[in-house]
CSV table of C-alpha atoms and ligand atoms in Angstrom, one decimal:
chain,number,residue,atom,x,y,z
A,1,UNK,CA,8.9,-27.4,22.4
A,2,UNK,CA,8.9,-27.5,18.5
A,3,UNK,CA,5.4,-27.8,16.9
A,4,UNK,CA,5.0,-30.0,13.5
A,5,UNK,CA,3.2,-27.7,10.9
A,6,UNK,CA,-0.3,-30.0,11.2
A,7,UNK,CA,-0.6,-29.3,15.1
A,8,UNK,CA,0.5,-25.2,14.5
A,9,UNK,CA,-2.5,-25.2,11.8
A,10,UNK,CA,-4.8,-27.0,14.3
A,11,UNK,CA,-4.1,-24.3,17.0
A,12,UNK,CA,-4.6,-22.0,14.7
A,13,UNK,CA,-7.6,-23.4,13.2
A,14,UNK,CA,-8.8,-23.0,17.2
A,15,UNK,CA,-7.8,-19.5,17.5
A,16,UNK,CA,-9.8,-18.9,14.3
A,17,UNK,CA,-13.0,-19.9,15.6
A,18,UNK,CA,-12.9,-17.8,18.9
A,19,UNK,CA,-12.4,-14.9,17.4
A,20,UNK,CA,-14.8,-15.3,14.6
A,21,UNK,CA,-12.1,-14.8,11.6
A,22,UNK,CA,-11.5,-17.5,9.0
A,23,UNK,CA,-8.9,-20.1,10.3
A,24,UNK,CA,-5.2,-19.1,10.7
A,25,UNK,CA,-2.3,-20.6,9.3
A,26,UNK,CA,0.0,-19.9,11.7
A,27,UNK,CA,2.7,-22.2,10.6
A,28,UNK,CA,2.3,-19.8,7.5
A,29,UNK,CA,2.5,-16.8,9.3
A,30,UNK,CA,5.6,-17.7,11.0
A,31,UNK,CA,7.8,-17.0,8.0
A,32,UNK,CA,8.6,-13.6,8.0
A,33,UNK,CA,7.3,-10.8,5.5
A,34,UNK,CA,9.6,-9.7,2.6
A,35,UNK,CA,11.0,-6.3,3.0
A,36,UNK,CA,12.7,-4.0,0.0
A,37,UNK,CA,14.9,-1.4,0.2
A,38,UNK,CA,14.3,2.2,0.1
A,39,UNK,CA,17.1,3.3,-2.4
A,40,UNK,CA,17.4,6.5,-1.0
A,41,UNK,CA,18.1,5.4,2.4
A,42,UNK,CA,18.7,1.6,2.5
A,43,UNK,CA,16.1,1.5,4.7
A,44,UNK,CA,13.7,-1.7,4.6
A,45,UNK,CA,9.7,-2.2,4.4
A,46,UNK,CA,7.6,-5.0,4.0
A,47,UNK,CA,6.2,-5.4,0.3
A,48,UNK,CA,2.6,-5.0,1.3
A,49,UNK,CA,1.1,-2.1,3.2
A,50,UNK,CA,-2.3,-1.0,3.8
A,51,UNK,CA,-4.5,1.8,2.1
A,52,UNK,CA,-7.3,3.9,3.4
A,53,UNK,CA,-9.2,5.5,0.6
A,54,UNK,CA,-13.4,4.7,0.7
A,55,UNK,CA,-13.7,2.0,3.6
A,56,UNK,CA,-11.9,4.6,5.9
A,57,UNK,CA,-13.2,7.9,4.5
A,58,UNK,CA,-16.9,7.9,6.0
A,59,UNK,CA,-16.4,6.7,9.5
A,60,UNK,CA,-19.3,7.9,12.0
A,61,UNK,CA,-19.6,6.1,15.1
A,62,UNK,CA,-17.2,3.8,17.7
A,63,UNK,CA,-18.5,0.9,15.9
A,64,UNK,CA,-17.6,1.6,12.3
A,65,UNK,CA,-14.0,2.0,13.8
A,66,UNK,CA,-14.3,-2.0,15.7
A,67,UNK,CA,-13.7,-3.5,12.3
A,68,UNK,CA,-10.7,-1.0,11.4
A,69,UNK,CA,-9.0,-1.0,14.8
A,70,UNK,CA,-9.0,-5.5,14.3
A,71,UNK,CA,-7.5,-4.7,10.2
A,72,UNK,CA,-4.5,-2.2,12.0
A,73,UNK,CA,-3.8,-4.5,15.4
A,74,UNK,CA,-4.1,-7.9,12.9
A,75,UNK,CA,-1.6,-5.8,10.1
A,76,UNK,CA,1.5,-5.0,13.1
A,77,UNK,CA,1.5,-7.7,14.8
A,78,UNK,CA,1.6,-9.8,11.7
A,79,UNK,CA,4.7,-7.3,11.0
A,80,UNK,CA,2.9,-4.8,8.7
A,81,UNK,CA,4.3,-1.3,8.5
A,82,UNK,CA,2.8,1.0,5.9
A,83,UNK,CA,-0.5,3.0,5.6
A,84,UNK,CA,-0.5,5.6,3.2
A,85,UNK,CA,-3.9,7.7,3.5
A,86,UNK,CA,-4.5,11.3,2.6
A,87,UNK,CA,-6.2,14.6,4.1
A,88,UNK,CA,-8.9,14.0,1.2
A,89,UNK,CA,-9.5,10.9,2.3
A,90,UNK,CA,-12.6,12.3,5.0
A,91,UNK,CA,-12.0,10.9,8.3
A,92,UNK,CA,-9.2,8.3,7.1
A,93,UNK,CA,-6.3,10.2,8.7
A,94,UNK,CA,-8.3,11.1,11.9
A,95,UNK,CA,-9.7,7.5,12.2
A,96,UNK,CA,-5.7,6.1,11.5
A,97,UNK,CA,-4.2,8.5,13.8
A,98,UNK,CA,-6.8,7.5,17.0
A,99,UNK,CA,-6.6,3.7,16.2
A,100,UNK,CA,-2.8,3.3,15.6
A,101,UNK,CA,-2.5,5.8,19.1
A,102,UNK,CA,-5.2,3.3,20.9
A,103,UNK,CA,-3.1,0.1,19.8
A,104,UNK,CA,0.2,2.2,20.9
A,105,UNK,CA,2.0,0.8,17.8
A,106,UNK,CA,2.5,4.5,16.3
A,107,UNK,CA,6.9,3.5,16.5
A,108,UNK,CA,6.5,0.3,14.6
A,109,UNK,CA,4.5,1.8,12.0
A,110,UNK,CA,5.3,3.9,8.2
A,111,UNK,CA,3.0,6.3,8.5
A,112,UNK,CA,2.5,8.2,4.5
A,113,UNK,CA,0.3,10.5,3.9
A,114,UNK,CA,-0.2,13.3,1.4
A,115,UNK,CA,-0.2,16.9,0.3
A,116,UNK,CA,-3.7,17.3,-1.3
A,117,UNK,CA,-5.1,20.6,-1.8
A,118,UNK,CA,-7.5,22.2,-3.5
A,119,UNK,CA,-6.5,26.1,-3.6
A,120,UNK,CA,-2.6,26.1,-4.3
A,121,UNK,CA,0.0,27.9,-2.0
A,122,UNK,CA,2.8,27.6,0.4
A,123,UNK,CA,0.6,28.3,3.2
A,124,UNK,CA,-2.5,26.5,2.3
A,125,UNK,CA,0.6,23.0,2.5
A,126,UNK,CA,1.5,24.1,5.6
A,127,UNK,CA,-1.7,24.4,7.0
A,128,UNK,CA,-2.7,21.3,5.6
A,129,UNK,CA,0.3,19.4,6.5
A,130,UNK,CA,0.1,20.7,10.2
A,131,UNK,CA,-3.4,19.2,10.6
A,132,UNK,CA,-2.0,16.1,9.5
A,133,UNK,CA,0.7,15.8,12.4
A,134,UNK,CA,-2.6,16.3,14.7
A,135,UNK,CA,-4.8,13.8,12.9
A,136,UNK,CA,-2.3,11.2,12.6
A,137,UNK,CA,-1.0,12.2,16.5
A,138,UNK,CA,2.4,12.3,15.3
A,139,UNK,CA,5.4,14.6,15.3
A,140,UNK,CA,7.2,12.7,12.9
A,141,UNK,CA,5.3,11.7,9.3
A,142,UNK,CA,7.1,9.3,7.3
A,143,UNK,CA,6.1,9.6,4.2
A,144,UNK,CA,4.3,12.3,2.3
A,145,UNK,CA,3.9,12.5,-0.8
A,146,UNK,CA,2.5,15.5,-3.4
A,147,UNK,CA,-1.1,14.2,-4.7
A,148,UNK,CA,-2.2,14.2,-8.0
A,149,UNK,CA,0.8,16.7,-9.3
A,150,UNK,CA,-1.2,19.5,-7.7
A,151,UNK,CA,1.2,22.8,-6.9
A,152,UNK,CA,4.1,20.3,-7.2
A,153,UNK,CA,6.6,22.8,-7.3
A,154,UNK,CA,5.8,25.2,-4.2
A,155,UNK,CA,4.6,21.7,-2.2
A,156,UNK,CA,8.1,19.6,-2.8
A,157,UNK,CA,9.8,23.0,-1.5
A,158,UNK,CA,7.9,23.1,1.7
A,159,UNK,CA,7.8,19.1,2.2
A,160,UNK,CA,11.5,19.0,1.6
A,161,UNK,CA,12.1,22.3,3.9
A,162,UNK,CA,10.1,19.4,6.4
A,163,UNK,CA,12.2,16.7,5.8
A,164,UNK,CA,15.2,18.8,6.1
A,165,UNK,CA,13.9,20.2,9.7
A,166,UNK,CA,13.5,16.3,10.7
A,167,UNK,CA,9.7,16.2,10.4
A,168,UNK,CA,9.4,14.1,7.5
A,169,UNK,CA,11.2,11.5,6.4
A,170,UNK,CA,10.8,10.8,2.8
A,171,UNK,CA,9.1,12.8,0.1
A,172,UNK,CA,7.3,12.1,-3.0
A,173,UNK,CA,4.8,12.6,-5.7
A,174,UNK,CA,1.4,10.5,-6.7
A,175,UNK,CA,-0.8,9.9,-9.4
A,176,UNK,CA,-3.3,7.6,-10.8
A,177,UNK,CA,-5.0,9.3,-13.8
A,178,UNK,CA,-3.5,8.2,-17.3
A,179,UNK,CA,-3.3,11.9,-18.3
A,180,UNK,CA,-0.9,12.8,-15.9
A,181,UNK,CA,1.7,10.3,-16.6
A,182,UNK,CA,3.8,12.6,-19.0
A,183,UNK,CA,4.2,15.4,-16.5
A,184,UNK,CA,4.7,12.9,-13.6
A,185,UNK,CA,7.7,11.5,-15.8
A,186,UNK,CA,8.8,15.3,-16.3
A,187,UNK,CA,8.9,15.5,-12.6
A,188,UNK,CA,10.5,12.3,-11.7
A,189,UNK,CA,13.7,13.2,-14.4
A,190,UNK,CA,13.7,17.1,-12.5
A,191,UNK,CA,13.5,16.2,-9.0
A,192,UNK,CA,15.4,13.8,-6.4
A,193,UNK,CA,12.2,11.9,-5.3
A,194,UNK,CA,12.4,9.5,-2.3
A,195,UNK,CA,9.1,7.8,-3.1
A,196,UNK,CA,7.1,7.6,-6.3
A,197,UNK,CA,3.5,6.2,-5.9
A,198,UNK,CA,0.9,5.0,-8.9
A,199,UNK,CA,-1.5,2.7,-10.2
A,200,UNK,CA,-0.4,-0.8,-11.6
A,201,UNK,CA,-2.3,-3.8,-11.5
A,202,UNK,CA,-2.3,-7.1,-13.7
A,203,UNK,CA,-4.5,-5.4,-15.6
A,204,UNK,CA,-3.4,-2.2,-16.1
A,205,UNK,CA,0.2,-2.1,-16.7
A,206,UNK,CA,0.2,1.0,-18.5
A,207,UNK,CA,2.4,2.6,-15.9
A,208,UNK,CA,5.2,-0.4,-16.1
A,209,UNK,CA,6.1,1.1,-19.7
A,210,UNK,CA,7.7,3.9,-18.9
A,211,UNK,CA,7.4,5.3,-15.2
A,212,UNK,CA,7.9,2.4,-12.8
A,213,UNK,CA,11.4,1.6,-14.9
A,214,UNK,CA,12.4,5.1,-14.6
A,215,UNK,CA,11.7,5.2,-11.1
A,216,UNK,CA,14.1,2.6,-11.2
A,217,UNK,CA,16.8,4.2,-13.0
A,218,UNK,CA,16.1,7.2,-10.9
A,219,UNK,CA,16.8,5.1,-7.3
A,220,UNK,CA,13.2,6.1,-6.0
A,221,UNK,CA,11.2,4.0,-4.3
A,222,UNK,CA,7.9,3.1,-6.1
A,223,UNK,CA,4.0,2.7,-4.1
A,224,UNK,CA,1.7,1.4,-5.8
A,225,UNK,CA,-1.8,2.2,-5.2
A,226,UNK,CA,-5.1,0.6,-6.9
A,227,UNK,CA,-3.1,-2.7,-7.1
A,228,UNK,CA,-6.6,-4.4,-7.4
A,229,UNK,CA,-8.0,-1.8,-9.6
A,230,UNK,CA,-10.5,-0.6,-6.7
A,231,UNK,CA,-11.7,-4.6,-7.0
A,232,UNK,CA,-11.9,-4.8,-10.4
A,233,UNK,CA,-10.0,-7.8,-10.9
A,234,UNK,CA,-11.7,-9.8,-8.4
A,235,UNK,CA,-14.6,-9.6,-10.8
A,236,UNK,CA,-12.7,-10.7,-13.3
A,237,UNK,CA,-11.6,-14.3,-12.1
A,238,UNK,CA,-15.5,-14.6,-10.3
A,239,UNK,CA,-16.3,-18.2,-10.0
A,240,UNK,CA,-12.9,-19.1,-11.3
A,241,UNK,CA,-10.1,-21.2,-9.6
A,242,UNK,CA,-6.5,-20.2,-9.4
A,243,UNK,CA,-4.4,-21.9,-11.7
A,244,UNK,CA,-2.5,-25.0,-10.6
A,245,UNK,CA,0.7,-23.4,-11.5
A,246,UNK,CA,-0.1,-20.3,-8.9
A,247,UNK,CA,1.3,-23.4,-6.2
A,248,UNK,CA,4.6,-23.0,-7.8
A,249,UNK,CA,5.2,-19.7,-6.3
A,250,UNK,CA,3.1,-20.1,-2.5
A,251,UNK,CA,0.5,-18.3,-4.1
A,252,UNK,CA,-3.1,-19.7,-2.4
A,253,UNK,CA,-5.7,-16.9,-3.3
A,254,UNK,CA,-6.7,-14.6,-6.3
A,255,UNK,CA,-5.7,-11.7,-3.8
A,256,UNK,CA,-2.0,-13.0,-3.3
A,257,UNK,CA,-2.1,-13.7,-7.4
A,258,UNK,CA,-2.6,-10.2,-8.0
A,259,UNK,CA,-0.7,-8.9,-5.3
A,260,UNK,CA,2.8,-11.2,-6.0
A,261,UNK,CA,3.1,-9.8,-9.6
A,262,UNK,CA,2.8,-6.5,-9.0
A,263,UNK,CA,5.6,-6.8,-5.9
A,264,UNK,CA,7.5,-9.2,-7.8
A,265,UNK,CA,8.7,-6.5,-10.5
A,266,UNK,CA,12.4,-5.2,-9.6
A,267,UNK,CA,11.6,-1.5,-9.1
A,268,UNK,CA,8.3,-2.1,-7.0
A,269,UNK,CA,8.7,-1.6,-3.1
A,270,UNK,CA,5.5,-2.1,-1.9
A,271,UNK,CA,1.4,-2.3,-3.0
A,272,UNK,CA,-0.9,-0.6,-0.4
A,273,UNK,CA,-4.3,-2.4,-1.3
A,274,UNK,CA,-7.3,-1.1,0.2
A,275,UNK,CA,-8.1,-3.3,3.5
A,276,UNK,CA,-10.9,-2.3,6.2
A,277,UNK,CA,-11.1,-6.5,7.2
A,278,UNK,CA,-8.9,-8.0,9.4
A,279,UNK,CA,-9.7,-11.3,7.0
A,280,UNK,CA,-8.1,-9.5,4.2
A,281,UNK,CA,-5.0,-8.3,6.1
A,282,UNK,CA,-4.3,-12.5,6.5
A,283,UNK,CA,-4.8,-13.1,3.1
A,284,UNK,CA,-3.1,-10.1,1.6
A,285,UNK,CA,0.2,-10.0,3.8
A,286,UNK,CA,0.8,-13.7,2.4
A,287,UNK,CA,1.4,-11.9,-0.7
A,288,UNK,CA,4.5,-11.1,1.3
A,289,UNK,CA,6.0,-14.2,1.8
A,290,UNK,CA,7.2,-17.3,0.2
A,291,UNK,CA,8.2,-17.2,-3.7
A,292,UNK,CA,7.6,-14.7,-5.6
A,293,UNK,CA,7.1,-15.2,-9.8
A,294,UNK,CA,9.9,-15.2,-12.0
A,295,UNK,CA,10.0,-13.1,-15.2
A,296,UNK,CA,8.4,-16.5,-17.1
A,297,UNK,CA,5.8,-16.6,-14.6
A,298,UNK,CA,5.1,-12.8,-14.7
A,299,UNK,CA,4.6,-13.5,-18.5
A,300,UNK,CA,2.4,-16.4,-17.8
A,301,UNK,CA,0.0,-14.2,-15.1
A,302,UNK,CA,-0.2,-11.4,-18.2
A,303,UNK,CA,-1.4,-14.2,-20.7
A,304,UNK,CA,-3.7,-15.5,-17.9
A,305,UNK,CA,-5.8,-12.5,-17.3
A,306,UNK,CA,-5.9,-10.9,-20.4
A,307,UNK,CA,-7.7,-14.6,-20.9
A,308,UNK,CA,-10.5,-14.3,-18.7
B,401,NAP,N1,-3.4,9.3,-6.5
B,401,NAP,C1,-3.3,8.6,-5.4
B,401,NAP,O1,-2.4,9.0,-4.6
B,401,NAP,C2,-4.1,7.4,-5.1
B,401,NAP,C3,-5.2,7.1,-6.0
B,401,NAP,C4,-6.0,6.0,-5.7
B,401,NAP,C5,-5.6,5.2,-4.6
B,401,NAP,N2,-4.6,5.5,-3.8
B,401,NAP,C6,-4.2,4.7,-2.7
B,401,NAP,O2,-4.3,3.3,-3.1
B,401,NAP,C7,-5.0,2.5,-2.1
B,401,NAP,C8,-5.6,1.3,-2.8
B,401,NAP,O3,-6.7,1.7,-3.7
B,401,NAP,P1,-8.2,1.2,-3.4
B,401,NAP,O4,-8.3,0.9,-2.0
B,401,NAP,O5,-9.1,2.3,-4.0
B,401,NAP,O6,-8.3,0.0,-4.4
B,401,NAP,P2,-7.7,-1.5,-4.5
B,401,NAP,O7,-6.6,-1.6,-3.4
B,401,NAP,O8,-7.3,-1.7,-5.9
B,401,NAP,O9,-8.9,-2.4,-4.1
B,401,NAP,C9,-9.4,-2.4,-2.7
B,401,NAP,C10,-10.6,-3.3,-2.6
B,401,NAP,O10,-10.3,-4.6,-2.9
B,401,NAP,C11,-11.0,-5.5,-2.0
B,401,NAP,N3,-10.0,-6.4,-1.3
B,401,NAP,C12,-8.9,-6.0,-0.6
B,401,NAP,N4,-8.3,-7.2,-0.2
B,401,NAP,C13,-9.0,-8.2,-0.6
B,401,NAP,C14,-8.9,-9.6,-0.4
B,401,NAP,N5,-7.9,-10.2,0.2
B,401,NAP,N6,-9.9,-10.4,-1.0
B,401,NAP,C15,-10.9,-9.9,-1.7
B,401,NAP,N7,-11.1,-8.5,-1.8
B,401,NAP,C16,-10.1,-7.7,-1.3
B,401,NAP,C17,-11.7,-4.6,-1.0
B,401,NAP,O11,-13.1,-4.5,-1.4
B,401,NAP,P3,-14.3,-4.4,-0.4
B,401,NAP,O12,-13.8,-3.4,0.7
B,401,NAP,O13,-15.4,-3.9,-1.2
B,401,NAP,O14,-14.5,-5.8,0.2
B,401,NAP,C18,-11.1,-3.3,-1.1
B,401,NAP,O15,-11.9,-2.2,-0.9
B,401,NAP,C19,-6.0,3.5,-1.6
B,401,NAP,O16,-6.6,3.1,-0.4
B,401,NAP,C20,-5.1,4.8,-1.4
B,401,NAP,O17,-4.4,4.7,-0.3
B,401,NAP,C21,-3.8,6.6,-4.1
């Protein structure tokens, strides 16, 4: 039996109320996320992945992780994939790694995570890296990526050592600080780079200047982390409505607005926004689907917030 959009939103609408999340649109949700390409492999990812820094960092009890287990089960079975987190992230990994074994979804998942350290060294990576394996309960990390430029040298050597010995998949570098741009750049011309990851948002497009482009030239894959400038921008539009013209490309919430210009720019793969809310995973993944703005539009967005 075919259902008619109206009686797909109803039973949604149903579904909604028994589980005490915000109705569903589940006509909506049948479309299928977009996916990019990993130009190193080929390989594709949904456009909109999930990150763990602050609302999985602190976690104490069983019932701080009921709210995170619903965001992770909602995410893959909506067809999410990545969740980038980082040993400096407190109890992020851990909490990731006992959830996403829980759910038994581990093999449909993109795991990233990162090399973060605070003493450099070969061996202080690979002691660091080995806990990850055990906090994520993984033998196989997708992703992981060298954070914040620290002992990028020694750390790309072991991680690629890794991905060589089948243990990794991809490697990559991250950053989010300003000052750091001009060696990240110096790194991305030097090295082959699977993954780049850094800050862009609507309104902060600093990074679109010169690093995300080169990424592109460069065929490396491009993250992109505080994609709502740790809420910032939320702030920004408070107690305003979305433009009419944000219809013209399925956009139906600030979240998607922000979200669809950032994944709508040719070298971006993917935007992990923070999400600890199984409400947020809804709104968020329908970033990753319908239209997406064209170059005009993107223009438009720019004018927009720099408005508000
Ligand atoms: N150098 C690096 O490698 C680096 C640096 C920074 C960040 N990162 C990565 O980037 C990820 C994203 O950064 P972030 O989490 O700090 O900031 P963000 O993604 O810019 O903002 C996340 C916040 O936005 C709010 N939010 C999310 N979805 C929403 C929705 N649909 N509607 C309304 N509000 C929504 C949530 O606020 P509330 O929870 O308060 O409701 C959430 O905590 C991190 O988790 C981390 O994985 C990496």
């Amino acid at each position: 039996m075919k259902l008619g959009r109206r009686a797909v939103i109803k039973a949604g609408l149903g579904m909604g109320a028994s589980m005490l999340l915000p109705p569903i649109d589940l006509f909506a949700q049948a479309q299928p996320l977009i996916q990019k390409k990993i130009p190193s492999s080929g390989e594709i990812i949904p456009i909109i992945g999930i990150g763990t820094a602050r609302r999985y960092e602190d976690v104490k009890s069983d019932a701080e992780k009921v709210p995170l287990r619903e965001t992770i089960r909602q995410f893959q079975s909506l067809g999410g994939k990545v969740i980038d987190s980082s040993p400096s992230y407190g109890t992020a990994e851990p909490v990731v790694g006992e959830l996403v074994d829980g759910l038994k979804v581990r093999d449909s998942l993109f795991l990233a995570t990162k090399v973060s350290l605070r003493k450099d060294g070969r061996e202080e990576g690979i002691r660091q890296i080995e806990e990850s394996f055990k906090r994520y309960r993984t033998n196989k990390i997708d992703l992981i990526a060298v954070h914040n430029l620290r002992d990028t040298d020694t750390q790309l050597a072991l991680l690629r050592e890794m991905k060589q010995a089948g243990r990794i998949r991809y490697v990559g570098i991250t950053t989010s600080f300003p000052k750091q741009y001009g060696e990240f750049e110096q790194v991305m011309k030097k090295e082959a780079l699977d993954f780049i990851q850094v800050d862009y948002a609507l309104d902060n497009r600093e990074t679109d200047k010169r690093i995300i482009p080169l990424a592109g030239d460069r065929g490396m894959a491009v993250m992109i982390n505080l994609p709502f400038g740790r809420g910032r921008l939320f702030k920004a539009v408070q107690g305003k409505s979305l433009p009419e013209w944000a219809k013209e490309f399925d956009c139906e919430s600030w979240a998607q607005f922000f979200l669809k210009y950032l994944v709508s720019h040719a070298a971006v793969t993917c935007a992990i926004p923070g999400m600890a809310q199984a409400k947020y995973v809804v709104d968020n993944l329908g970033a990753a689907r319908g239209r997406l703005p064209d170059a005009p539009t993107r223009r438009k967005m720019e004018q927009f917030i720099e408005g508000v």
